[in-house]
Tab-separated table of C-alpha atoms and ligand atoms in Angstrom:
chain	number	residue	atom	x	y	z
L	1	MET	CA	40.160	-79.693	-127.586
L	2	ILE	CA	39.736	-75.858	-127.993
L	3	ASP	CA	40.241	-76.358	-131.983
L	4	ASP	CA	37.924	-78.727	-132.243
L	5	LEU	CA	35.166	-76.931	-130.621
L	6	ILE	CA	36.125	-73.981	-132.648
L	7	GLU	CA	36.599	-75.949	-136.179
L	8	ARG	CA	32.563	-77.785	-135.015
L	9	MET	CA	31.486	-74.112	-134.302
L	10	LEU	CA	32.420	-72.278	-137.809
L	11	ARG	CA	30.280	-75.282	-139.370
L	12	GLY	CA	27.379	-73.964	-137.256
L	13	ASP	CA	27.658	-76.209	-134.520
L	14	ARG	CA	25.263	-74.837	-131.737
L	15	ARG	CA	26.584	-77.095	-129.190
L	16	ALA	CA	29.986	-75.946	-129.572
L	17	THR	CA	29.197	-72.793	-129.560
L	18	ALA	CA	27.232	-72.594	-126.582
L	19	ARG	CA	31.006	-74.158	-124.677
L	20	LEU	CA	32.255	-71.766	-126.434
L	21	ILE	CA	30.788	-69.586	-124.440
L	22	THR	CA	30.496	-71.281	-121.029
L	23	LEU	CA	34.334	-71.296	-121.632
L	24	VAL	CA	34.945	-67.949	-121.554
L	25	GLU	CA	32.547	-67.348	-118.923
L	26	ASN	CA	34.025	-69.836	-116.544
L	27	ASP	CA	37.927	-69.874	-117.697
L	28	GLU	CA	40.151	-67.108	-118.180
L	29	GLU	CA	43.457	-69.436	-120.266
L	30	LYS	CA	40.454	-70.784	-122.091
L	31	ALA	CA	39.023	-66.768	-122.360
L	32	ARG	CA	42.586	-66.266	-123.492
L	33	GLU	CA	43.499	-68.920	-126.012
L	34	ILE	CA	39.869	-68.755	-126.892
L	35	ILE	CA	39.671	-65.156	-128.597
L	36	SER	CA	42.831	-65.046	-129.706
L	37	LYS	CA	42.197	-67.701	-132.338
L	38	ILE	CA	38.903	-66.085	-132.563
L	39	PHE	CA	39.351	-62.874	-133.617
L	40	PRO	CA	40.116	-62.806	-136.707
L	41	ARG	CA	36.948	-63.863	-137.817
L	42	THR	CA	35.213	-61.161	-135.022
L	43	GLY	CA	34.031	-57.446	-136.155
L	44	ARG	CA	31.243	-58.159	-138.553
L	45	ALA	CA	28.105	-57.587	-135.990
L	46	ARG	CA	26.613	-55.129	-135.309
L	47	ILE	CA	26.038	-54.757	-131.532
L	48	ILE	CA	22.941	-53.305	-130.357
L	49	GLY	CA	22.482	-52.414	-126.390
L	50	ILE	CA	18.979	-52.916	-124.801
L	51	THR	CA	18.694	-51.074	-121.205
L	52	GLY	CA	16.414	-50.075	-119.121
L	53	PRO	CA	14.471	-50.871	-115.875
L	54	PRO	CA	13.503	-53.734	-115.521
L	55	GLY	CA	9.789	-54.666	-116.417
L	56	ALA	CA	9.511	-52.191	-118.580
L	57	GLY	CA	9.718	-54.960	-121.381
L	58	LYS	CA	13.264	-55.184	-122.753
L	59	SER	CA	12.492	-59.108	-123.369
L	60	THR	CA	9.029	-58.961	-125.346
L	61	LEU	CA	10.476	-56.410	-127.311
L	62	LEU	CA	13.422	-57.925	-128.519
L	63	ASP	CA	11.631	-61.174	-129.514
L	64	LYS	CA	9.290	-59.016	-131.570
L	65	LEU	CA	12.840	-57.272	-133.303
L	66	ILE	CA	14.220	-61.156	-133.362
L	67	LYS	CA	10.560	-61.499	-135.373
L	68	VAL	CA	11.347	-58.216	-137.583
L	69	VAL	CA	15.016	-59.324	-137.673
L	70	ARG	CA	14.688	-62.685	-139.209
L	71	GLU	CA	12.169	-61.493	-142.355
L	72	GLU	CA	15.785	-59.801	-144.028
L	73	ASP	CA	17.293	-63.296	-142.933
L	74	GLN	CA	19.338	-62.224	-140.922
L	75	VAL	CA	21.412	-64.328	-138.606
L	76	VAL	CA	21.134	-63.199	-134.889
L	77	GLY	CA	21.899	-63.353	-131.222
L	78	VAL	CA	21.519	-62.516	-127.862
L	79	ILE	CA	23.030	-62.213	-123.959
L	80	ALA	CA	20.058	-61.526	-121.957
L	81	ILE	CA	21.779	-60.033	-118.764
L	82	ASP	CA	20.402	-60.695	-115.099
L	83	PRO	CA	21.607	-60.548	-111.710
L	84	THR	CA	23.757	-62.646	-109.958
L	85	SER	CA	22.281	-62.279	-105.940
L	86	PRO	CA	24.885	-61.075	-103.595
L	87	PHE	CA	24.334	-62.784	-100.265
L	88	THR	CA	23.882	-66.508	-102.689
L	89	GLY	CA	25.379	-66.693	-105.140
L	90	GLY	CA	22.562	-68.088	-107.436
L	91	ALA	CA	21.056	-66.173	-110.180
L	92	LEU	CA	16.957	-66.875	-112.503
L	93	LEU	CA	18.014	-65.830	-115.607
L	94	GLY	CA	14.215	-65.453	-116.839
L	95	ASP	CA	14.822	-63.760	-120.554
L	96	ARG	CA	14.242	-66.274	-122.561
L	97	ILE	CA	10.515	-67.083	-121.266
L	98	ARG	CA	9.553	-64.251	-123.813
L	99	MET	CA	12.016	-65.344	-126.928
L	100	GLN	CA	10.797	-69.249	-126.783
L	101	ARG	CA	9.478	-69.481	-129.730
L	102	HIS	CA	12.638	-68.448	-131.726
L	103	SER	CA	14.594	-71.169	-129.843
L	104	THR	CA	13.883	-73.965	-132.540
L	105	ASP	CA	15.083	-70.458	-135.764
L	106	PRO	CA	18.488	-72.081	-136.905
L	107	GLY	CA	19.270	-67.904	-137.221
L	108	VAL	CA	18.810	-67.590	-133.839
L	109	PHE	CA	20.584	-68.039	-131.200
L	110	ILE	CA	19.930	-66.677	-127.391
L	111	ARG	CA	22.267	-67.141	-124.122
L	112	SER	CA	21.154	-65.737	-120.328
L	113	MET	CA	23.940	-64.874	-118.545
L	114	ALA	CA	24.136	-63.739	-114.724
L	115	THR	CA	26.140	-61.061	-113.628
L	116	ARG	CA	28.251	-63.013	-111.356
L	117	GLY	CA	30.275	-61.486	-109.024
L	118	SER	CA	33.271	-59.192	-110.302
L	119	LEU	CA	33.072	-55.773	-111.864
L	120	GLY	CA	35.261	-56.277	-114.848
L	121	GLY	CA	34.480	-59.415	-114.795
L	122	LEU	CA	30.315	-59.025	-116.032
L	123	ALA	CA	32.676	-56.249	-119.212
L	124	LYS	CA	35.076	-59.595	-119.631
L	125	ALA	CA	32.652	-62.442	-120.206
L	126	THR	CA	30.024	-60.306	-122.155
L	127	ASN	CA	32.738	-58.858	-124.676
L	128	ASP	CA	33.832	-62.433	-125.043
L	129	ALA	CA	30.386	-63.711	-125.400
L	130	ILE	CA	29.640	-61.203	-128.238
L	131	LYS	CA	33.049	-62.463	-130.193
L	132	VAL	CA	32.082	-65.940	-129.900
L	133	LEU	CA	28.103	-65.389	-131.223
L	134	ASP	CA	30.124	-62.866	-134.473
L	135	ALA	CA	32.539	-65.380	-134.935
L	136	TYR	CA	29.629	-68.081	-135.221
L	137	GLY	CA	28.018	-65.738	-137.766
L	138	CYS	CA	25.038	-63.921	-136.241
L	139	ASP	CA	24.104	-60.527	-138.109
L	140	VAL	CA	22.910	-59.214	-135.591
L	141	ILE	CA	23.887	-59.336	-131.770
L	142	PHE	CA	21.533	-57.415	-128.655
L	143	VAL	CA	22.756	-57.300	-125.576
L	144	GLU	CA	19.737	-57.177	-123.023
L	145	THR	CA	20.769	-55.510	-119.933
L	146	VAL	CA	18.677	-54.116	-116.481
L	147	GLY	CA	19.339	-50.395	-117.017
L	148	VAL	CA	19.970	-50.214	-113.060
L	149	GLY	CA	23.974	-50.496	-112.019
L	150	GLN	CA	27.089	-48.831	-113.238
L	151	ILE	CA	28.294	-52.176	-114.334
L	152	GLU	CA	25.695	-53.383	-116.703
L	153	VAL	CA	25.389	-49.171	-118.174
L	154	ASP	CA	29.225	-49.770	-118.725
L	155	ILE	CA	28.879	-52.963	-120.763
L	156	VAL	CA	25.806	-51.128	-122.676
L	157	LYS	CA	27.863	-47.897	-123.607
L	158	THR	CA	30.372	-50.245	-125.961
L	159	ALA	CA	27.770	-51.095	-127.822
L	160	ASP	CA	26.720	-49.775	-131.637
L	161	THR	CA	23.764	-48.387	-130.995
L	162	VAL	CA	21.818	-48.310	-126.819
L	163	VAL	CA	18.398	-48.333	-127.354
L	164	LEU	CA	17.225	-46.752	-123.440
L	165	VAL	CA	13.373	-48.382	-122.593
L	166	THR	CA	11.497	-46.476	-120.697
L	167	VAL	CA	7.459	-47.320	-119.031
L	168	PRO	CA	4.449	-44.304	-119.148
L	169	GLY	CA	3.790	-43.577	-115.325
L	170	LEU	CA	7.035	-44.078	-113.363
L	171	GLY	CA	8.116	-40.097	-113.650
L	172	ASP	CA	10.573	-40.467	-111.267
L	173	ASP	CA	12.674	-42.961	-114.415
L	174	VAL	CA	12.727	-40.611	-116.567
L	175	GLN	CA	14.092	-38.617	-114.028
L	176	ALA	CA	16.010	-41.461	-113.291
L	177	ILE	CA	17.162	-41.521	-116.816
L	178	LYS	CA	18.855	-37.963	-116.929
L	179	ALA	CA	21.800	-39.136	-114.882
L	180	GLY	CA	24.798	-40.911	-116.738
L	181	LEU	CA	22.005	-42.992	-119.139
L	182	MET	CA	20.617	-40.276	-121.484
L	183	GLU	CA	23.656	-39.482	-122.575
L	184	ILE	CA	24.786	-42.835	-124.198
L	185	ALA	CA	21.408	-43.694	-125.381
L	186	ASP	CA	21.416	-43.894	-129.169
L	187	VAL	CA	17.187	-44.435	-129.305
L	188	PHE	CA	14.593	-44.107	-126.884
L	189	VAL	CA	11.587	-46.319	-126.562
L	190	ILE	CA	8.437	-45.521	-125.007
L	191	ASN	CA	7.183	-49.257	-123.725
L	192	LYS	CA	3.825	-49.807	-122.846
L	193	ALA	CA	1.918	-46.938	-125.033
L	194	ASP	CA	-0.849	-48.563	-124.248
L	195	LYS	CA	-1.186	-47.763	-121.139
L	196	GLU	CA	-1.517	-44.575	-119.675
L	197	GLY	CA	0.374	-41.666	-119.295
L	198	ALA	CA	2.595	-42.045	-122.748
L	199	ASP	CA	1.338	-38.806	-124.325
L	200	ALA	CA	2.751	-37.101	-121.162
L	201	THR	CA	5.838	-39.254	-121.109
L	202	TYR	CA	7.151	-38.759	-124.722
L	203	PHE	CA	6.422	-34.806	-123.620
L	204	GLU	CA	8.923	-35.054	-121.087
L	205	LEU	CA	11.300	-36.898	-123.278
L	206	ASN	CA	11.122	-34.922	-125.909
L	207	LEU	CA	11.639	-31.752	-123.718
L	208	MET	CA	14.990	-33.239	-121.547
L	209	LEU	CA	16.133	-33.408	-125.300
L	210	ASP	CA	15.665	-30.353	-126.071
L	211	LEU	CA	17.447	-29.017	-123.462
L	212	GLU	CA	20.425	-30.813	-124.627
L	213	LYS	CA	19.946	-29.292	-128.461
L	214	GLU	CA	23.206	-27.913	-129.004
L	215	ARG	CA	25.021	-31.954	-128.218
L	216	TRP	CA	22.558	-33.152	-130.815
L	217	GLU	CA	23.205	-31.151	-133.069
L	218	LYS	CA	27.156	-31.136	-132.925
L	219	ARG	CA	26.917	-34.672	-132.828
L	220	GLY	CA	24.447	-35.142	-136.529
L	221	TRP	CA	22.517	-37.946	-134.392
L	222	ARG	CA	19.232	-36.433	-132.353
L	223	PRO	CA	17.995	-39.558	-130.226
L	224	PRO	CA	13.911	-40.745	-131.687
L	225	ILE	CA	11.541	-42.049	-129.679
L	226	VAL	CA	9.546	-44.724	-130.591
L	227	GLU	CA	6.233	-45.720	-129.158
L	228	THR	CA	5.886	-49.245	-129.190
L	229	VAL	CA	3.838	-52.254	-127.376
L	230	ALA	CA	5.929	-54.510	-127.283
L	231	THR	CA	2.761	-57.202	-126.110
L	232	THR	CA	1.679	-56.220	-130.055
L	233	MET	CA	3.357	-55.474	-132.925
L	234	LYS	CA	3.343	-52.022	-132.852
L	235	GLY	CA	5.915	-49.421	-133.130
L	236	ILE	CA	8.255	-52.277	-133.913
L	237	ARG	CA	8.511	-51.916	-137.485
L	238	GLU	CA	9.364	-48.332	-136.078
L	239	LEU	CA	11.889	-49.136	-133.663
L	240	TRP	CA	14.400	-51.128	-136.470
L	241	ASP	CA	13.945	-47.841	-139.077
L	242	ALA	CA	15.483	-46.014	-135.995
L	243	ILE	CA	18.400	-48.392	-135.228
L	244	LYS	CA	18.999	-49.195	-138.507
L	245	ASP	CA	19.061	-45.160	-139.542
L	246	HIS	CA	20.864	-44.892	-136.462
L	247	GLN	CA	23.791	-47.395	-138.210
L	248	LYS	CA	23.618	-45.546	-141.200
L	249	PHE	CA	24.291	-42.671	-139.239
L	250	LEU	CA	27.535	-43.955	-137.525
L	251	LYS	CA	29.394	-45.357	-141.086
L	252	GLU	CA	28.262	-42.039	-142.668
L	253	SER	CA	29.970	-39.507	-140.515
L	254	GLY	CA	32.701	-41.942	-139.204
L	255	GLU	CA	31.518	-42.106	-135.177
L	256	ILE	CA	31.659	-46.134	-136.075
L	257	GLU	CA	35.875	-45.433	-135.814
L	258	ARG	CA	34.920	-43.869	-132.956
L	259	LYS	CA	32.571	-46.705	-131.494
L	260	ARG	CA	35.239	-49.251	-132.070
L	261	ARG	CA	37.919	-47.499	-130.824
L	262	PHE	CA	35.891	-46.476	-128.150
L	263	ARG	CA	35.810	-50.055	-127.283
L	264	ALA	CA	38.964	-51.636	-127.711
L	265	GLU	CA	40.165	-49.446	-125.158
L	266	GLU	CA	37.146	-49.863	-123.112
L	267	GLU	CA	38.248	-53.844	-123.403
L	268	ILE	CA	41.768	-53.816	-122.775
L	269	LYS	CA	40.786	-51.583	-119.732
L	270	ALA	CA	38.750	-53.944	-118.013
L	271	ILE	CA	41.543	-56.924	-118.941
L	272	VAL	CA	44.446	-54.802	-117.440
L	273	SER	CA	42.148	-54.173	-114.309
L	274	GLY	CA	41.009	-57.889	-114.056
L	275	LYS	CA	45.248	-59.030	-114.683
L	276	ILE	CA	46.292	-56.297	-111.628
L	277	ALA	CA	43.004	-57.461	-108.931
L	278	ARG	CA	44.265	-61.550	-110.017
L	279	ALA	CA	47.965	-60.914	-109.600
L	280	ILE	CA	47.611	-58.919	-105.995
L	281	GLU	CA	45.845	-61.137	-104.842
L	282	SER	CA	48.241	-64.066	-105.855
L	283	ARG	CA	50.811	-62.562	-104.387
L	284	LEU	CA	49.241	-61.462	-101.336
L	285	GLY	CA	49.153	-63.794	-97.863
L	286	GLU	CA	46.475	-63.222	-96.196
L	287	GLU	CA	47.582	-62.816	-92.517
L	288	GLU	CA	49.608	-60.264	-94.476
L	289	VAL	CA	46.296	-57.829	-95.124
L	290	SER	CA	44.513	-59.017	-91.663
L	291	ASN	CA	47.618	-57.159	-90.153
L	292	LEU	CA	47.313	-54.450	-93.020
L	293	ILE	CA	43.749	-53.898	-91.890
L	294	ARG	CA	44.327	-54.296	-88.443
L	295	GLY	CA	46.872	-51.635	-88.263
L	296	VAL	CA	44.256	-49.290	-90.108
L	297	VAL	CA	41.976	-50.275	-87.487
L	298	LYS	CA	44.262	-48.715	-84.715
L	299	ARG	CA	45.079	-45.983	-85.999
L	300	GLU	CA	49.025	-47.099	-86.229
L	301	ILE	CA	48.583	-46.651	-90.607
L	302	ASP	CA	46.652	-45.025	-93.129
L	303	PRO	CA	44.734	-46.331	-96.005
L	304	TYR	CA	46.704	-45.053	-98.981
L	305	SER	CA	49.810	-45.890	-96.769
L	306	ALA	CA	48.278	-49.552	-96.407
L	307	ALA	CA	47.528	-49.232	-99.888
L	308	ASP	CA	51.026	-48.673	-101.312
L	309	LEU	CA	52.440	-51.431	-99.558
L	310	ILE	CA	50.189	-53.591	-100.815
L	311	LEU	CA	51.156	-51.708	-104.881
L	312	GLU	CA	54.875	-52.263	-103.756
L	313	LYS	CA	55.131	-55.938	-101.968
L	314	THR	CA	52.963	-57.444	-104.716
L	315	LEU	CA	53.684	-55.599	-108.209
L	316	GLY	CA	56.758	-53.348	-107.653
L	317	VAL	CA	54.913	-50.361	-108.144
L	318	LYS	CA	56.282	-47.245	-106.171
L	319	PRO	CA	54.395	-44.439	-104.640
W	1	MET	CA	32.172	-80.574	-105.965
W	2	VAL	CA	31.434	-78.384	-108.756
W	3	GLU	CA	30.937	-74.328	-107.148
W	4	ARG	CA	27.590	-74.034	-106.786
W	5	SER	CA	27.152	-70.205	-108.770
W	6	LYS	CA	28.682	-71.801	-111.903
W	7	VAL	CA	26.595	-75.181	-112.607
W	8	ARG	CA	23.329	-73.842	-114.902
W	9	VAL	CA	20.521	-75.647	-114.426
W	10	LEU	CA	17.471	-75.361	-116.759
W	11	VAL	CA	14.011	-75.501	-115.126
W	12	ALA	CA	11.949	-76.496	-117.597
W	13	LYS	CA	7.843	-77.081	-117.901
W	14	PRO	CA	6.684	-79.568	-120.692
W	15	GLY	CA	2.859	-80.003	-121.752
W	16	LEU	CA	-0.288	-77.732	-122.154
W	17	ASP	CA	-1.262	-77.242	-118.506
W	18	GLY	CA	-1.490	-73.588	-117.699
W	19	HIS	CA	0.493	-73.366	-114.047
W	20	ASP	CA	3.634	-73.369	-112.949
W	21	ARG	CA	3.600	-72.648	-109.353
W	22	GLY	CA	5.314	-75.315	-109.215
W	23	ALA	CA	8.305	-75.399	-111.391
W	24	LYS	CA	8.490	-71.391	-109.825
W	25	VAL	CA	9.237	-72.212	-106.536
W	26	VAL	CA	11.987	-74.700	-107.356
W	27	ALA	CA	13.526	-72.924	-110.157
W	28	ARG	CA	13.740	-69.771	-106.935
W	29	ALA	CA	14.859	-72.333	-104.375
W	30	LEU	CA	18.161	-73.687	-106.733
W	31	ARG	CA	18.937	-69.877	-107.135
W	32	ASP	CA	18.463	-69.274	-103.422
W	33	ALA	CA	20.662	-72.486	-102.957
W	34	GLY	CA	23.468	-70.760	-105.074
W	35	PHE	CA	22.545	-72.181	-108.786
W	36	GLU	CA	22.399	-70.472	-111.497
W	37	VAL	CA	19.120	-70.921	-112.938
W	38	ILE	CA	17.664	-70.655	-116.288
W	39	TYR	CA	13.755	-70.490	-116.441
W	40	THR	CA	11.826	-70.949	-120.092
W	41	GLY	CA	7.980	-70.564	-118.837
W	42	ILE	CA	5.098	-72.768	-119.091
W	43	ARG	CA	3.527	-74.650	-122.595
W	44	GLN	CA	6.928	-75.588	-123.958
W	45	THR	CA	7.941	-78.145	-126.397
W	46	PRO	CA	10.852	-80.575	-126.029
W	47	GLU	CA	11.762	-79.464	-129.033
W	48	GLN	CA	12.630	-75.834	-127.376
W	49	ILE	CA	13.213	-77.703	-124.340
W	50	VAL	CA	16.396	-79.671	-125.918
W	51	GLU	CA	17.223	-76.004	-127.919
W	52	SER	CA	17.356	-74.574	-125.269
W	53	VAL	CA	19.503	-77.014	-123.079
W	54	ILE	CA	22.013	-76.857	-125.852
W	55	GLN	CA	22.372	-72.901	-126.342
W	56	GLU	CA	22.144	-72.185	-122.490
W	57	ASP	CA	25.174	-74.954	-122.274
W	58	VAL	CA	23.054	-75.907	-118.789
W	59	ASP	CA	24.430	-79.273	-116.968
W	60	VAL	CA	21.190	-80.379	-115.056
W	61	LEU	CA	17.896	-79.671	-116.753
W	62	GLY	CA	14.763	-80.197	-114.190
W	63	ILE	CA	11.878	-81.278	-116.361
W	64	SER	CA	8.022	-80.387	-114.415
W	65	ILE	CA	5.279	-81.643	-115.145
W	66	LEU	CA	1.850	-82.180	-114.029
W	67	SER	CA	-0.736	-82.917	-117.093
W	68	GLY	CA	0.082	-87.175	-117.012
W	69	ALA	CA	1.977	-87.076	-120.448
W	70	HIS	CA	4.990	-87.868	-118.782
W	71	MET	CA	5.780	-91.055	-120.292
W	72	VAL	CA	5.777	-89.228	-123.821
W	73	LEU	CA	7.380	-86.525	-122.832
W	74	ILE	CA	9.950	-86.984	-121.280
W	75	PRO	CA	10.773	-90.032	-123.581
W	76	LYS	CA	10.337	-87.466	-126.325
W	77	ILE	CA	13.447	-84.858	-124.486
W	78	LEU	CA	15.340	-88.243	-123.284
W	79	HIS	CA	15.449	-88.999	-127.733
W	80	LEU	CA	16.060	-85.252	-128.852
W	81	LEU	CA	18.554	-85.051	-126.202
W	82	GLU	CA	20.580	-88.390	-127.998
W	83	GLU	CA	19.900	-87.254	-131.074
W	84	LYS	CA	21.376	-84.190	-130.100
W	85	GLY	CA	25.069	-85.661	-128.395
W	86	LEU	CA	23.745	-85.190	-125.336
W	87	LYS	CA	24.059	-88.394	-123.507
W	88	PRO	CA	22.170	-88.383	-119.448
W	89	ASN	CA	24.241	-88.884	-116.903
W	90	ASP	CA	27.112	-87.841	-119.141
W	91	ASP	CA	26.999	-84.873	-120.865
W	92	ILE	CA	23.866	-83.266	-118.658
W	93	LEU	CA	21.960	-84.835	-115.567
W	94	VAL	CA	18.069	-84.959	-116.134
W	95	ILE	CA	15.333	-84.905	-113.194
W	96	ALA	CA	12.558	-84.770	-113.568
W	97	GLY	CA	9.655	-83.647	-110.495
W	98	GLY	CA	5.557	-83.477	-110.434
W	99	ILE	CA	2.728	-85.939	-110.412
W	100	ILE	CA	4.910	-89.514	-111.475
W	101	PRO	CA	3.118	-92.756	-110.217
W	102	PRO	CA	6.242	-94.899	-108.899
W	103	ASP	CA	6.017	-97.450	-111.354
W	104	ASP	CA	6.596	-94.357	-114.677
W	105	ALA	CA	9.738	-93.262	-112.031
W	106	GLN	CA	11.406	-96.885	-112.161
W	107	GLU	CA	10.476	-96.906	-115.421
W	108	LEU	CA	11.889	-93.182	-116.234
W	109	GLU	CA	15.013	-94.001	-114.287
W	110	LYS	CA	15.992	-96.791	-116.625
W	111	ILE	CA	16.065	-95.152	-119.885
W	112	GLY	CA	18.000	-91.902	-118.528
W	113	VAL	CA	16.209	-89.622	-115.444
W	114	GLY	CA	18.584	-89.599	-113.229
W	115	ARG	CA	16.218	-89.578	-110.518
W	116	VAL	CA	12.361	-88.257	-110.261
W	117	PHE	CA	11.374	-86.771	-107.180
W	118	GLY	CA	7.654	-86.859	-105.703
W	119	PRO	CA	5.365	-84.569	-104.884
W	120	GLY	CA	6.540	-83.176	-101.415
W	121	SER	CA	10.107	-84.020	-101.782
W	122	PRO	CA	11.890	-81.574	-99.958
W	123	ILE	CA	14.225	-79.098	-101.928
W	124	SER	CA	17.085	-79.824	-100.082
W	125	GLU	CA	16.926	-83.790	-101.586
W	126	ILE	CA	16.786	-82.100	-104.836
W	127	ILE	CA	20.375	-79.789	-103.797
W	128	ALA	CA	21.336	-82.727	-102.666
W	129	PHE	CA	21.416	-84.853	-105.586
W	130	ILE	CA	22.539	-82.299	-108.028
W	131	ASP	CA	25.610	-81.688	-105.894
W	132	GLU	CA	26.490	-85.554	-105.317
W	133	ASN	CA	26.534	-86.149	-109.247
W	134	VAL	CA	26.449	-82.661	-111.406
W	135	HIS	CA	30.768	-83.512	-110.851
W	136	LYS	CA	30.920	-86.820	-112.374
W	137	LEU	CA	29.747	-85.263	-115.989
W	138	LYS	CA	32.208	-85.261	-118.745
W	139	LYS	CA	32.678	-81.660	-119.061
W	140	PHE	CA	33.578	-81.635	-115.446
W	141	ARG	CA	35.765	-84.902	-115.024
W	142	PRO	CA	40.237	-83.703	-115.402
W	143	ALA	CA	40.580	-84.378	-119.032
Z	1	LIG	N1	0.611	-53.540	-121.003
Z	1	LIG	C1	1.744	-53.605	-121.914
Z	1	LIG	N2	2.482	-54.690	-120.849
Z	1	LIG	C2	3.322	-55.067	-121.737
Z	1	LIG	C3	4.121	-54.018	-122.573
Z	1	LIG	N3	6.095	-54.859	-122.902
Z	1	LIG	C4	5.997	-55.976	-121.896
Z	1	LIG	N4	4.944	-55.729	-121.454
Z	1	LIG	C5	5.341	-57.254	-120.486
Z	1	LIG	O1	5.603	-56.087	-119.024
Z	1	LIG	C6	6.075	-57.643	-118.401
Z	1	LIG	C7	7.287	-57.444	-117.902
Z	1	LIG	O2	7.786	-57.505	-119.340
Z	1	LIG	P1	9.523	-58.696	-119.683
Z	1	LIG	O3	9.564	-58.254	-121.542
Z	1	LIG	O4	9.597	-59.414	-119.033
Z	1	LIG	O5	10.365	-56.900	-119.176
Z	1	LIG	P2	12.160	-56.864	-118.608
Z	1	LIG	O6	11.897	-57.033	-117.206
Z	1	LIG	O7	12.647	-55.819	-119.358
Z	1	LIG	O8	12.706	-57.768	-120.000
Z	1	LIG	C8	5.336	-58.789	-119.136
Z	1	LIG	O9	4.783	-59.823	-118.167
Z	1	LIG	C9	5.548	-58.516	-120.399
Z	1	LIG	O10	3.923	-59.156	-121.282
Z	1	LIG	C10	3.201	-53.301	-123.283
Z	1	LIG	O11	3.917	-53.216	-124.520
Z	1	LIG	N5	1.911	-53.534	-122.899
Z	2	LIG	MG1	14.113	-59.025	-119.548
């Protein structure tokens, strides 16, 4: 069945491609088989992460970016990730709304994905979905995530180019950027530049970049700041040019090799942690765990020793 | 029963009428029931809906329609689905809601719509229908 799906995908069949993405997302065993079979055909696509607070206009920007990239006749893939509700397990994925005019373009493949349960799970699912779209023939793959949680940051930071979208008038948000996201951004976007305060935001961002000047100089790339109005085309071509400039920098500086190594490392780590977690779960009796938990609550055993016991029992790892 | 969080539902709003409160309420309710819901916005053409169904590999297509054009738009969507090799009730569950008179509903259920839900149908009925039928789709049957 999988061989058939892969063959159809390579012939450009979109239903087979979509089915393969579902399988890598849902089924550990099948993901393994699919990825090992398509792996030699991957590594060609450029991966661009788009992140920023909810409502900043990421999906609307993507709609316009797709238009510009399509003018260059490149095949575009989009993976748009929205959160799963931790309470119900359900999700409402609405990024597509902004990009629907591209849905009938045979050179565009848009897929919505929910964060679902586990930490390692999302990173793995995203990486695998990227590979399917890469093998399908996408030249450029955009990954949209909400830049709030650590998981999303982890995912987007393995992209070739990370675009961080902010908007004017959220003074606190610019502060929030500083913690963690600032370092991973390759291009800054101030979207909704039609709103009041865009200049102030530009000034503030620029100042923050100045403070980190030494780092940029050492790296050879200072993230440009692009002002856009995603509801029109204002600044969109400039944004695509900035992304392409960064891609050129990656190649010429050899930084691309470092990025690829980093991605491979993160990917292996995510798979290993996932496997360890599952191995432990499958070998651990529920009663044993609840006994240990009770022991910790009663102060009969400390949490470190309880963890050591679990590792020794399930994986034979001596403390 | 198939785990709800792995059931993907696309809520689509074809036709020219400009408001989608009903569709959004249903989309949110299905999310709250634990499904993975994809919402595509208003004024969708049958072509856009079917392409989205394909790319998102959904299990359920929910069509919300108020414009009165249901006897044109829904058969068109079903036709396009079949053209792409998606057989209703076999590859995908199609449900419809909105203002659809009983005679039309009967007709639509004959040509592939799994169930038509009239205005004021409780969401629990829609959820129960999905729970009871989604596992019959080919992809969920044991190979
Ligand atoms: N005024 C203005 N509104 C915008 C701009 N870009 C996006 N929006 C609006 O902001 C809202 C959220 O956009 P969306 O793309 O869904 O944001 P996301 O959550 O970051 O993906 C929508 O109503 C857009 O129409 C812009 O440049 N200017
Ligand atoms: Mg979005």
